[in-house]
Amino acid sequence: MKNQGIVELYQPRHTLIGRDGITMIPHFLERLSADRVLVVTDKGLMKTGIAGKVTAVLDEAKINYVIYDGVEPNPSVRIVNEAFAFYKEQSCGAVIAIGGGSPIDVAKAVSILSANGGKIQDYNGVNKSKKHGAPIIAVNTTAGTGSECTRAYVVTDEEAKSKMLMVDTNCLSHLALNDPMLMVGMPPSLTAATGIDALTHAIEAYICNTHTPYTDALALESIRLISGSLREAVRDGSNMDARTDMCWAEYMAGLAFSNAGLGLVHGIAHQLGGYYNIPHGLANAIMLPRVLEFNRPYCMGRLAEIAQAMDEKVDHLSVDAASKVAIEAVRRLIKDVKIPPLCETKFDMKDIDIIAENALKDTATATNAVRPTLEDVKIIIAKTYYEGVLMKKVNENG
Ligand SMILES: [Fe+2]
């Protein structure tokens, strides 16, 4: 372990993980001096009744709240401004986010704007705000993004057609809540994509150039849990053991990357989201294997340990061979949970230059195991794309 000097660790103020955890929300709200609370969610979660499970708890406890349900995937500056305008208009003093990464990210943006003013673009980068934002209760409904426990949030700048990654300790949640009962109805495709997002967080945190003993422990256990439970959570969404494992895994992976860093998978995925609105988890799942192959020469020992965490039998193998087994195990998991190839998304090869250029500049790429060149990034994207085209042809021809 190389000496990194003093390391600061980040985490939410409080955390709840477990079945029916949402019933504890009023207890945490009591300790906040908010006369009215803004609930931030999306129309899908309102329609499926998942947001209603949380608001029923608020109704029961006679909490004064208003709802903003206009959040969309890959939330934009426009949505942040709309939610913040509503927060001010309704004189709210705290935010309850219900959802996956998108509603929680919007809640973080609203929280930062409420205490610091200005526009959200002012906070693009690391620790750009001065004051801690309004308290956030982050109720996670997917087991993927880790947004409930991280100091990061992402907002799409529609004009620049790219994603802004804000890393800010002032947006850490007052309460991070993972209740597996809210995840039971999640469709298999979303369970798969968000689960591989969590796996990517853990792997990138483990092999990045700023990992620590603390983040290593979180990442490896998260990889072990995902490897053991994601297939079952996708196959049978009502399996509470699998769902609970995924709650723990995604939370630990979130803490791991929030305290260590990410890498090139996220650097590219952020652009695929910003440019084509490809869901974040899906973009990561598609890019993960080829980026790992690129990184492999620089982190073979770490990949060999990942193979062990995924319960691969690698004791008799060289580190070189074991690192290849890890990547094959990741590929198998991605295939088993039915992630579609890049060529079946809105990605267009004609945009490869701009996607690669922005991926190289992305904050996540800065902590990748090795610094890639523009050519490296283009080759990774092209290989991923044409590999998918080839696989599709093979499948079509039986
Ligand atoms: Fe992610």
Tab-separated table of C-alpha atoms and ligand atoms in Angstrom:
chain	number	residue	atom	x	y	z
A	1	MET	CA	0.000	0.000	0.000
A	2	LYS	CA	1.608	3.236	-1.056
A	3	ASN	CA	1.549	6.132	1.397
A	4	GLN	CA	-1.212	8.499	0.318
A	5	GLY	CA	-0.868	10.935	3.205
A	6	ILE	CA	-4.026	11.969	5.024
A	7	VAL	CA	-7.187	10.446	3.559
A	8	GLU	CA	-10.600	11.973	4.206
A	9	LEU	CA	-13.545	9.553	4.187
A	10	TYR	CA	-17.074	10.445	3.115
A	11	GLN	CA	-20.400	8.881	3.990
A	12	PRO	CA	-24.015	9.899	4.621
A	13	ARG	CA	-24.822	11.115	8.115
A	14	HIS	CA	-27.195	8.196	8.754
A	15	THR	CA	-27.909	4.955	6.892
A	16	LEU	CA	-30.760	2.453	7.030
A	17	ILE	CA	-30.651	-0.838	5.145
A	18	GLY	CA	-33.390	-3.426	5.439
A	19	ARG	CA	-36.982	-4.429	4.926
A	20	ASP	CA	-39.591	-1.731	5.758
A	21	GLY	CA	-36.870	0.822	6.465
A	22	ILE	CA	-39.177	3.515	5.014
A	23	THR	CA	-41.306	3.408	8.185
A	24	MET	CA	-38.395	5.097	9.986
A	25	ILE	CA	-38.430	8.236	7.785
A	26	PRO	CA	-40.695	10.334	10.106
A	27	HIS	CA	-38.320	9.611	12.990
A	28	PHE	CA	-35.469	11.200	11.021
A	29	LEU	CA	-37.615	14.104	9.792
A	30	GLU	CA	-38.575	14.968	13.374
A	31	ARG	CA	-34.975	15.928	14.034
A	32	LEU	CA	-34.890	18.375	11.112
A	33	SER	CA	-36.343	21.855	11.351
A	34	ALA	CA	-38.234	21.699	8.052
A	35	ASP	CA	-41.840	22.926	8.058
A	36	ARG	CA	-42.393	21.517	4.592
A	37	VAL	CA	-40.539	18.865	2.617
A	38	LEU	CA	-40.115	18.541	-1.150
A	39	VAL	CA	-40.536	14.984	-2.429
A	40	VAL	CA	-38.549	14.561	-5.667
A	41	THR	CA	-39.440	11.584	-7.836
A	42	ASP	CA	-40.552	10.625	-11.357
A	43	LYS	CA	-43.870	9.830	-13.020
A	44	GLY	CA	-43.023	6.138	-13.421
A	45	LEU	CA	-42.549	5.687	-9.670
A	46	MET	CA	-45.781	7.599	-9.040
A	47	LYS	CA	-47.663	5.367	-11.499
A	48	THR	CA	-46.319	2.066	-10.165
A	49	GLY	CA	-47.206	3.089	-6.590
A	50	ILE	CA	-43.611	2.845	-5.331
A	51	ALA	CA	-43.479	6.562	-4.473
A	52	GLY	CA	-46.932	6.114	-2.907
A	53	LYS	CA	-45.522	3.590	-0.408
A	54	VAL	CA	-43.243	6.336	0.917
A	55	THR	CA	-45.817	9.138	0.833
A	56	ALA	CA	-48.254	6.851	2.709
A	57	VAL	CA	-45.717	6.790	5.554
A	58	LEU	CA	-45.512	10.623	5.410
A	59	ASP	CA	-49.333	10.910	5.406
A	60	GLU	CA	-49.615	8.606	8.395
A	61	ALA	CA	-47.114	10.761	10.326
A	62	LYS	CA	-48.842	13.989	9.149
A	63	ILE	CA	-45.698	15.310	7.476
A	64	ASN	CA	-46.240	18.480	5.426
A	65	TYR	CA	-44.897	17.732	1.934
A	66	VAL	CA	-45.279	18.629	-1.744
A	67	ILE	CA	-44.308	16.461	-4.718
A	68	TYR	CA	-42.187	17.262	-7.769
A	69	ASP	CA	-42.475	14.266	-10.110
A	70	GLY	CA	-40.956	15.700	-13.286
A	71	VAL	CA	-37.576	13.926	-13.069
A	72	GLU	CA	-36.487	12.122	-16.254
A	73	PRO	CA	-33.557	9.716	-16.845
A	74	ASN	CA	-30.243	11.548	-17.247
A	75	PRO	CA	-31.768	14.685	-15.620
A	76	SER	CA	-31.023	17.963	-17.340
A	77	VAL	CA	-30.315	21.515	-16.197
A	78	ARG	CA	-33.927	22.359	-17.120
A	79	ILE	CA	-35.306	19.733	-14.721
A	80	VAL	CA	-33.000	20.867	-11.914
A	81	ASN	CA	-34.152	24.474	-12.410
A	82	GLU	CA	-37.815	23.417	-12.446
A	83	ALA	CA	-37.492	21.370	-9.236
A	84	PHE	CA	-35.550	24.130	-7.472
A	85	ALA	CA	-38.108	26.791	-8.488
A	86	PHE	CA	-40.847	24.607	-6.960
A	87	TYR	CA	-38.769	24.066	-3.792
A	88	LYS	CA	-38.444	27.855	-3.327
A	89	GLU	CA	-42.049	28.618	-4.262
A	90	GLN	CA	-43.268	26.096	-1.659
A	91	SER	CA	-40.823	27.307	1.054
A	92	CYS	CA	-39.437	23.817	1.656
A	93	GLY	CA	-36.648	23.091	4.108
A	94	ALA	CA	-35.631	19.521	3.230
A	95	VAL	CA	-35.791	17.108	0.294
A	96	ILE	CA	-36.918	13.496	0.150
A	97	ALA	CA	-35.682	11.834	-3.033
A	98	ILE	CA	-37.503	8.675	-4.096
A	99	GLY	CA	-35.919	6.816	-6.981
A	100	GLY	CA	-32.717	5.620	-8.518
A	101	GLY	CA	-29.864	7.892	-9.466
A	102	SER	CA	-31.905	10.489	-11.326
A	103	PRO	CA	-34.301	11.720	-8.583
A	104	ILE	CA	-31.515	11.539	-5.994
A	105	ASP	CA	-29.187	13.526	-8.254
A	106	VAL	CA	-31.872	16.189	-8.780
A	107	ALA	CA	-32.414	16.334	-4.993
A	108	LYS	CA	-28.687	16.920	-4.503
A	109	ALA	CA	-28.703	19.711	-7.083
A	110	VAL	CA	-31.737	21.343	-5.410
A	111	SER	CA	-30.073	21.006	-2.018
A	112	ILE	CA	-26.837	22.663	-3.200
A	113	LEU	CA	-28.717	25.486	-4.978
A	114	SER	CA	-30.894	26.100	-1.890
A	115	ALA	CA	-27.847	26.903	0.252
A	116	ASN	CA	-25.487	28.395	-2.317
A	117	GLY	CA	-27.596	30.120	-5.006
A	118	GLY	CA	-26.285	30.673	-8.531
A	119	LYS	CA	-26.839	28.142	-11.307
A	120	ILE	CA	-26.062	24.452	-11.266
A	121	GLN	CA	-23.307	24.802	-13.900
A	122	ASP	CA	-21.340	26.806	-11.273
A	123	TYR	CA	-20.833	23.584	-9.293
A	124	ASN	CA	-19.419	21.404	-12.100
A	125	GLY	CA	-16.226	19.881	-10.710
A	126	VAL	CA	-14.930	19.091	-7.233
A	127	ASN	CA	-16.185	20.845	-4.064
A	128	LYS	CA	-17.302	24.013	-5.823
A	129	SER	CA	-20.010	24.930	-3.278
A	130	LYS	CA	-19.334	26.783	-0.010
A	131	LYS	CA	-22.253	25.688	2.213
A	132	HIS	CA	-23.865	22.357	3.078
A	133	GLY	CA	-27.155	22.012	1.248
A	134	ALA	CA	-30.654	21.461	2.661
A	135	PRO	CA	-31.002	18.015	4.323
A	136	ILE	CA	-31.650	15.138	1.922
A	137	ILE	CA	-33.399	11.885	2.745
A	138	ALA	CA	-32.409	9.642	-0.164
A	139	VAL	CA	-34.771	6.701	-0.598
A	140	ASN	CA	-33.196	4.396	-3.144
A	141	THR	CA	-35.500	2.317	-5.341
A	142	THR	CA	-32.888	0.614	-7.553
A	143	ALA	CA	-29.838	-1.338	-6.505
A	144	GLY	CA	-27.313	0.376	-8.673
A	145	THR	CA	-26.309	3.990	-8.675
A	146	GLY	CA	-25.150	4.347	-5.066
A	147	SER	CA	-26.289	7.954	-5.357
A	148	GLU	CA	-27.948	7.796	-1.919
A	149	CYS	CA	-24.553	7.469	-0.249
A	150	THR	CA	-22.148	9.329	-2.533
A	151	ARG	CA	-20.898	12.885	-2.737
A	152	ALA	CA	-21.381	12.871	-6.519
A	153	TYR	CA	-24.243	13.811	-8.790
A	154	VAL	CA	-24.617	14.112	-12.538
A	155	VAL	CA	-26.617	16.666	-14.504
A	156	THR	CA	-26.880	16.747	-18.302
A	157	ASP	CA	-26.022	20.016	-19.976
A	158	GLU	CA	-28.331	19.870	-23.004
A	159	GLU	CA	-26.560	22.704	-24.819
A	160	ALA	CA	-23.106	21.153	-24.487
A	161	LYS	CA	-24.604	17.667	-25.051
A	162	SER	CA	-22.505	16.283	-22.224
A	163	LYS	CA	-22.836	15.351	-18.580
A	164	MET	CA	-21.514	17.442	-15.719
A	165	LEU	CA	-20.146	15.416	-12.805
A	166	MET	CA	-20.298	17.300	-9.516
A	167	VAL	CA	-18.295	15.880	-6.631
A	168	ASP	CA	-19.234	17.780	-3.490
A	169	THR	CA	-19.190	16.833	0.198
A	170	ASN	CA	-21.925	19.425	0.774
A	171	CYS	CA	-24.472	17.181	-0.958
A	172	LEU	CA	-24.011	14.101	1.244
A	173	SER	CA	-27.379	12.766	2.408
A	174	HIS	CA	-28.744	13.256	5.900
A	175	LEU	CA	-30.218	9.762	5.576
A	176	ALA	CA	-29.461	7.085	2.965
A	177	LEU	CA	-32.160	4.444	2.886
A	178	ASN	CA	-32.177	1.102	1.077
A	179	ASP	CA	-35.404	-0.812	1.580
A	180	PRO	CA	-35.503	-4.000	-0.539
A	181	MET	CA	-39.317	-3.961	-0.428
A	182	LEU	CA	-39.224	-0.954	-2.783
A	183	MET	CA	-37.153	-2.959	-5.286
A	184	VAL	CA	-39.334	-6.057	-5.543
A	185	GLY	CA	-41.266	-4.743	-8.562
A	186	MET	CA	-38.200	-3.602	-10.491
A	187	PRO	CA	-38.294	-5.229	-13.972
A	188	PRO	CA	-35.500	-7.718	-14.832
A	189	SER	CA	-33.843	-5.414	-17.410
A	190	LEU	CA	-33.574	-2.554	-14.878
A	191	THR	CA	-32.409	-4.921	-12.120
A	192	ALA	CA	-29.701	-6.133	-14.522
A	193	ALA	CA	-28.502	-2.737	-15.739
A	194	THR	CA	-28.454	-1.124	-12.282
A	195	GLY	CA	-26.813	-4.226	-10.800
A	196	ILE	CA	-23.989	-4.072	-13.355
A	197	ASP	CA	-23.680	-0.336	-12.624
A	198	ALA	CA	-23.015	-1.279	-8.975
A	199	LEU	CA	-20.527	-3.942	-10.117
A	200	THR	CA	-18.762	-1.314	-12.239
A	201	HIS	CA	-18.556	1.030	-9.232
A	202	ALA	CA	-16.952	-1.705	-7.156
A	203	ILE	CA	-14.519	-2.837	-9.881
A	204	GLU	CA	-13.488	0.678	-10.915
A	205	ALA	CA	-13.021	1.669	-7.233
A	206	TYR	CA	-10.889	-1.447	-6.692
A	207	ILE	CA	-8.571	-0.930	-9.673
A	208	CYS	CA	-8.470	2.883	-9.749
A	209	ASN	CA	-5.269	4.713	-8.858
A	210	THR	CA	-6.693	6.251	-5.647
A	211	HIS	CA	-8.040	3.174	-3.825
A	212	THR	CA	-7.466	2.750	-0.070
A	213	PRO	CA	-7.707	-0.210	2.342
A	214	TYR	CA	-11.176	1.066	3.314
A	215	THR	CA	-12.483	1.189	-0.263
A	216	ASP	CA	-10.810	-2.143	-1.114
A	217	ALA	CA	-12.774	-3.932	1.617
A	218	LEU	CA	-16.051	-2.364	0.507
A	219	ALA	CA	-15.420	-3.062	-3.179
A	220	LEU	CA	-14.400	-6.714	-2.835
A	221	GLU	CA	-17.359	-7.627	-0.632
A	222	SER	CA	-19.681	-5.800	-2.999
A	223	ILE	CA	-18.261	-7.750	-5.989
A	224	ARG	CA	-18.717	-11.016	-4.045
A	225	LEU	CA	-22.379	-10.226	-3.263
A	226	ILE	CA	-23.226	-9.089	-6.812
A	227	SER	CA	-21.545	-12.119	-8.341
A	228	GLY	CA	-23.570	-14.376	-6.031
A	229	SER	CA	-26.978	-12.650	-6.144
A	230	LEU	CA	-27.524	-10.515	-9.257
A	231	ARG	CA	-28.561	-13.429	-11.509
A	232	GLU	CA	-31.185	-14.510	-8.962
A	233	ALA	CA	-32.458	-10.936	-8.414
A	234	VAL	CA	-32.941	-10.691	-12.215
A	235	ARG	CA	-34.535	-14.165	-12.492
A	236	ASP	CA	-36.874	-13.817	-9.507
A	237	GLY	CA	-37.369	-10.221	-8.402
A	238	SER	CA	-39.374	-11.298	-5.369
A	239	ASN	CA	-36.433	-13.201	-3.860
A	240	MET	CA	-35.841	-11.039	-0.793
A	241	ASP	CA	-32.465	-12.593	0.032
A	242	ALA	CA	-31.124	-11.680	-3.416
A	243	ARG	CA	-32.687	-8.204	-3.238
A	244	THR	CA	-31.221	-7.605	0.235
A	245	ASP	CA	-27.773	-8.754	-0.933
A	246	MET	CA	-28.026	-6.285	-3.809
A	247	CYS	CA	-29.004	-3.474	-1.378
A	248	TRP	CA	-25.834	-4.089	0.636
A	249	ALA	CA	-23.709	-4.518	-2.481
A	250	GLU	CA	-24.862	-1.338	-4.157
A	251	TYR	CA	-24.456	0.683	-0.941
A	252	MET	CA	-20.926	-0.611	-0.339
A	253	ALA	CA	-19.974	-0.089	-3.989
A	254	GLY	CA	-21.334	3.462	-3.719
A	255	LEU	CA	-19.210	4.167	-0.654
A	256	ALA	CA	-16.205	2.568	-2.356
A	257	PHE	CA	-16.282	4.750	-5.459
A	258	SER	CA	-17.324	7.856	-3.546
A	259	ASN	CA	-14.180	7.474	-1.440
A	260	ALA	CA	-11.807	6.125	-4.098
A	261	GLY	CA	-12.803	7.107	-7.604
A	262	LEU	CA	-14.056	5.595	-10.836
A	263	GLY	CA	-12.485	5.041	-14.218
A	264	LEU	CA	-12.828	5.016	-17.973
A	265	VAL	CA	-15.995	2.856	-18.034
A	266	HIS	CA	-17.851	5.692	-16.358
A	267	GLY	CA	-15.944	8.272	-18.395
A	268	ILE	CA	-17.401	6.777	-21.599
A	269	ALA	CA	-20.813	5.918	-20.084
A	270	HIS	CA	-21.354	9.530	-19.033
A	271	GLN	CA	-20.986	10.602	-22.671
A	272	LEU	CA	-23.284	7.832	-23.981
A	273	GLY	CA	-25.890	9.060	-21.476
A	274	GLY	CA	-25.435	12.750	-22.248
A	275	TYR	CA	-25.345	12.313	-26.036
A	276	TYR	CA	-27.999	9.631	-26.631
A	277	ASN	CA	-29.823	9.348	-23.304
A	278	ILE	CA	-28.664	5.714	-23.002
A	279	PRO	CA	-29.502	4.646	-19.406
A	280	HIS	CA	-26.435	4.904	-17.194
A	281	GLY	CA	-26.351	1.310	-15.967
A	282	LEU	CA	-26.768	-0.032	-19.486
A	283	ALA	CA	-23.952	2.171	-20.841
A	284	ASN	CA	-21.594	0.939	-18.106
A	285	ALA	CA	-22.543	-2.701	-18.611
A	286	ILE	CA	-21.842	-2.416	-22.341
A	287	MET	CA	-18.440	-0.745	-21.918
A	288	LEU	CA	-17.124	-2.659	-18.890
A	289	PRO	CA	-15.442	-5.737	-20.507
A	290	ARG	CA	-13.425	-3.891	-23.169
A	291	VAL	CA	-12.243	-1.208	-20.730
A	292	LEU	CA	-11.134	-3.960	-18.340
A	293	GLU	CA	-9.174	-5.592	-21.158
A	294	PHE	CA	-7.478	-2.257	-21.845
A	295	ASN	CA	-6.700	-1.752	-18.122
A	296	ARG	CA	-5.602	-5.350	-17.491
A	297	PRO	CA	-1.814	-4.952	-18.010
A	298	TYR	CA	-1.798	-2.225	-15.338
A	299	CYS	CA	-3.875	-3.980	-12.658
A	300	MET	CA	-3.415	-7.741	-13.152
A	301	GLY	CA	-2.998	-8.489	-9.442
A	302	ARG	CA	-6.152	-6.606	-8.575
A	303	LEU	CA	-8.138	-8.333	-11.324
A	304	ALA	CA	-6.884	-11.693	-10.024
A	305	GLU	CA	-8.316	-10.768	-6.602
A	306	ILE	CA	-11.593	-9.819	-8.270
A	307	ALA	CA	-11.683	-13.300	-9.849
A	308	GLN	CA	-11.410	-14.784	-6.331
A	309	ALA	CA	-14.172	-12.511	-5.035
A	310	MET	CA	-16.347	-13.784	-7.906
A	311	ASP	CA	-15.696	-17.323	-6.652
A	312	GLU	CA	-13.619	-18.312	-9.681
A	313	LYS	CA	-11.132	-21.107	-9.039
A	314	VAL	CA	-7.871	-19.324	-9.786
A	315	ASP	CA	-5.541	-20.487	-6.975
A	316	HIS	CA	-3.552	-22.685	-9.365
A	317	LEU	CA	-3.250	-19.983	-12.036
A	318	SER	CA	-0.661	-17.290	-12.639
A	319	VAL	CA	-1.719	-13.714	-11.886
A	320	ASP	CA	-1.776	-13.072	-15.619
A	321	ALA	CA	-4.162	-15.990	-16.258
A	322	ALA	CA	-6.324	-15.209	-13.196
A	323	SER	CA	-6.790	-11.610	-14.355
A	324	LYS	CA	-8.164	-12.936	-17.664
A	325	VAL	CA	-10.533	-15.229	-15.746
A	326	ALA	CA	-11.915	-12.164	-13.901
A	327	ILE	CA	-12.773	-10.449	-17.172
A	328	GLU	CA	-14.378	-13.631	-18.515
A	329	ALA	CA	-16.460	-13.935	-15.318
A	330	VAL	CA	-17.635	-10.332	-15.753
A	331	ARG	CA	-18.506	-11.030	-19.410
A	332	ARG	CA	-20.474	-14.145	-18.405
A	333	LEU	CA	-22.451	-12.254	-15.768
A	334	ILE	CA	-23.274	-9.461	-18.238
A	335	LYS	CA	-24.396	-12.055	-20.808
A	336	ASP	CA	-26.474	-14.003	-18.256
A	337	VAL	CA	-28.432	-10.903	-17.216
A	338	LYS	CA	-29.066	-10.124	-20.918
A	339	ILE	CA	-27.420	-6.754	-21.476
A	340	PRO	CA	-27.898	-5.716	-25.153
A	341	PRO	CA	-24.846	-4.769	-27.291
A	342	LEU	CA	-23.796	-1.192	-28.144
A	343	CYS	CA	-25.031	-1.602	-31.747
A	344	GLU	CA	-28.596	-2.017	-30.424
A	345	THR	CA	-28.532	1.381	-28.684
A	346	LYS	CA	-28.817	4.859	-30.231
A	347	PHE	CA	-25.013	5.131	-30.414
A	348	ASP	CA	-23.767	6.081	-33.883
A	349	MET	CA	-20.171	5.383	-34.958
A	350	LYS	CA	-20.053	8.752	-36.754
A	351	ASP	CA	-19.937	10.435	-33.303
A	352	ILE	CA	-17.006	8.370	-32.025
A	353	ASP	CA	-14.528	11.295	-32.091
A	354	ILE	CA	-16.588	13.628	-29.916
A	355	ILE	CA	-17.630	10.815	-27.533
A	356	ALA	CA	-13.992	9.782	-27.079
A	357	GLU	CA	-12.767	13.364	-26.646
A	358	ASN	CA	-15.358	14.079	-23.926
A	359	ALA	CA	-14.738	10.726	-22.233
A	360	LEU	CA	-11.067	11.612	-21.957
A	361	LYS	CA	-11.955	14.914	-20.235
A	362	ASP	CA	-14.531	13.329	-17.889
A	363	THR	CA	-13.744	13.579	-14.146
A	364	ALA	CA	-14.248	9.804	-13.759
A	365	THR	CA	-11.491	9.030	-16.286
A	366	ALA	CA	-8.906	10.922	-14.212
A	367	THR	CA	-8.660	8.058	-11.690
A	368	ASN	CA	-8.598	5.208	-14.233
A	369	ALA	CA	-5.914	2.568	-13.562
A	370	VAL	CA	-3.898	4.076	-16.419
A	371	ARG	CA	-4.224	7.305	-18.392
A	372	PRO	CA	-5.642	6.433	-21.846
A	373	THR	CA	-4.938	8.349	-25.044
A	374	LEU	CA	-7.654	9.577	-27.388
A	375	GLU	CA	-6.767	6.743	-29.765
A	376	ASP	CA	-7.079	4.190	-26.917
A	377	VAL	CA	-10.608	5.393	-26.115
A	378	LYS	CA	-11.674	5.304	-29.760
A	379	ILE	CA	-10.330	1.759	-30.161
A	380	ILE	CA	-12.169	0.591	-27.014
A	381	ILE	CA	-15.468	2.046	-28.257
A	382	ALA	CA	-15.003	0.692	-31.788
A	383	LYS	CA	-14.093	-2.790	-30.541
A	384	THR	CA	-17.155	-2.806	-28.266
A	385	TYR	CA	-19.373	-1.714	-31.142
A	386	TYR	CA	-18.100	-4.173	-33.765
A	387	GLU	CA	-17.951	-7.037	-31.264
A	388	GLY	CA	-21.696	-6.490	-30.744
A	389	VAL	CA	-22.344	-6.362	-34.501
A	390	LEU	CA	-20.479	-9.639	-34.930
A	391	MET	CA	-22.301	-11.342	-32.034
A	392	LYS	CA	-25.632	-10.220	-33.440
A	393	LYS	CA	-24.776	-11.696	-36.871
A	394	VAL	CA	-23.656	-14.965	-35.259
A	395	ASN	CA	-26.912	-15.163	-33.276
A	396	GLU	CA	-29.044	-14.363	-36.350
A	397	ASN	CA	-27.346	-17.118	-38.334
A	398	GLY	CA	-27.989	-19.582	-35.538
B	1	FE	FE	-22.440	4.516	-12.123
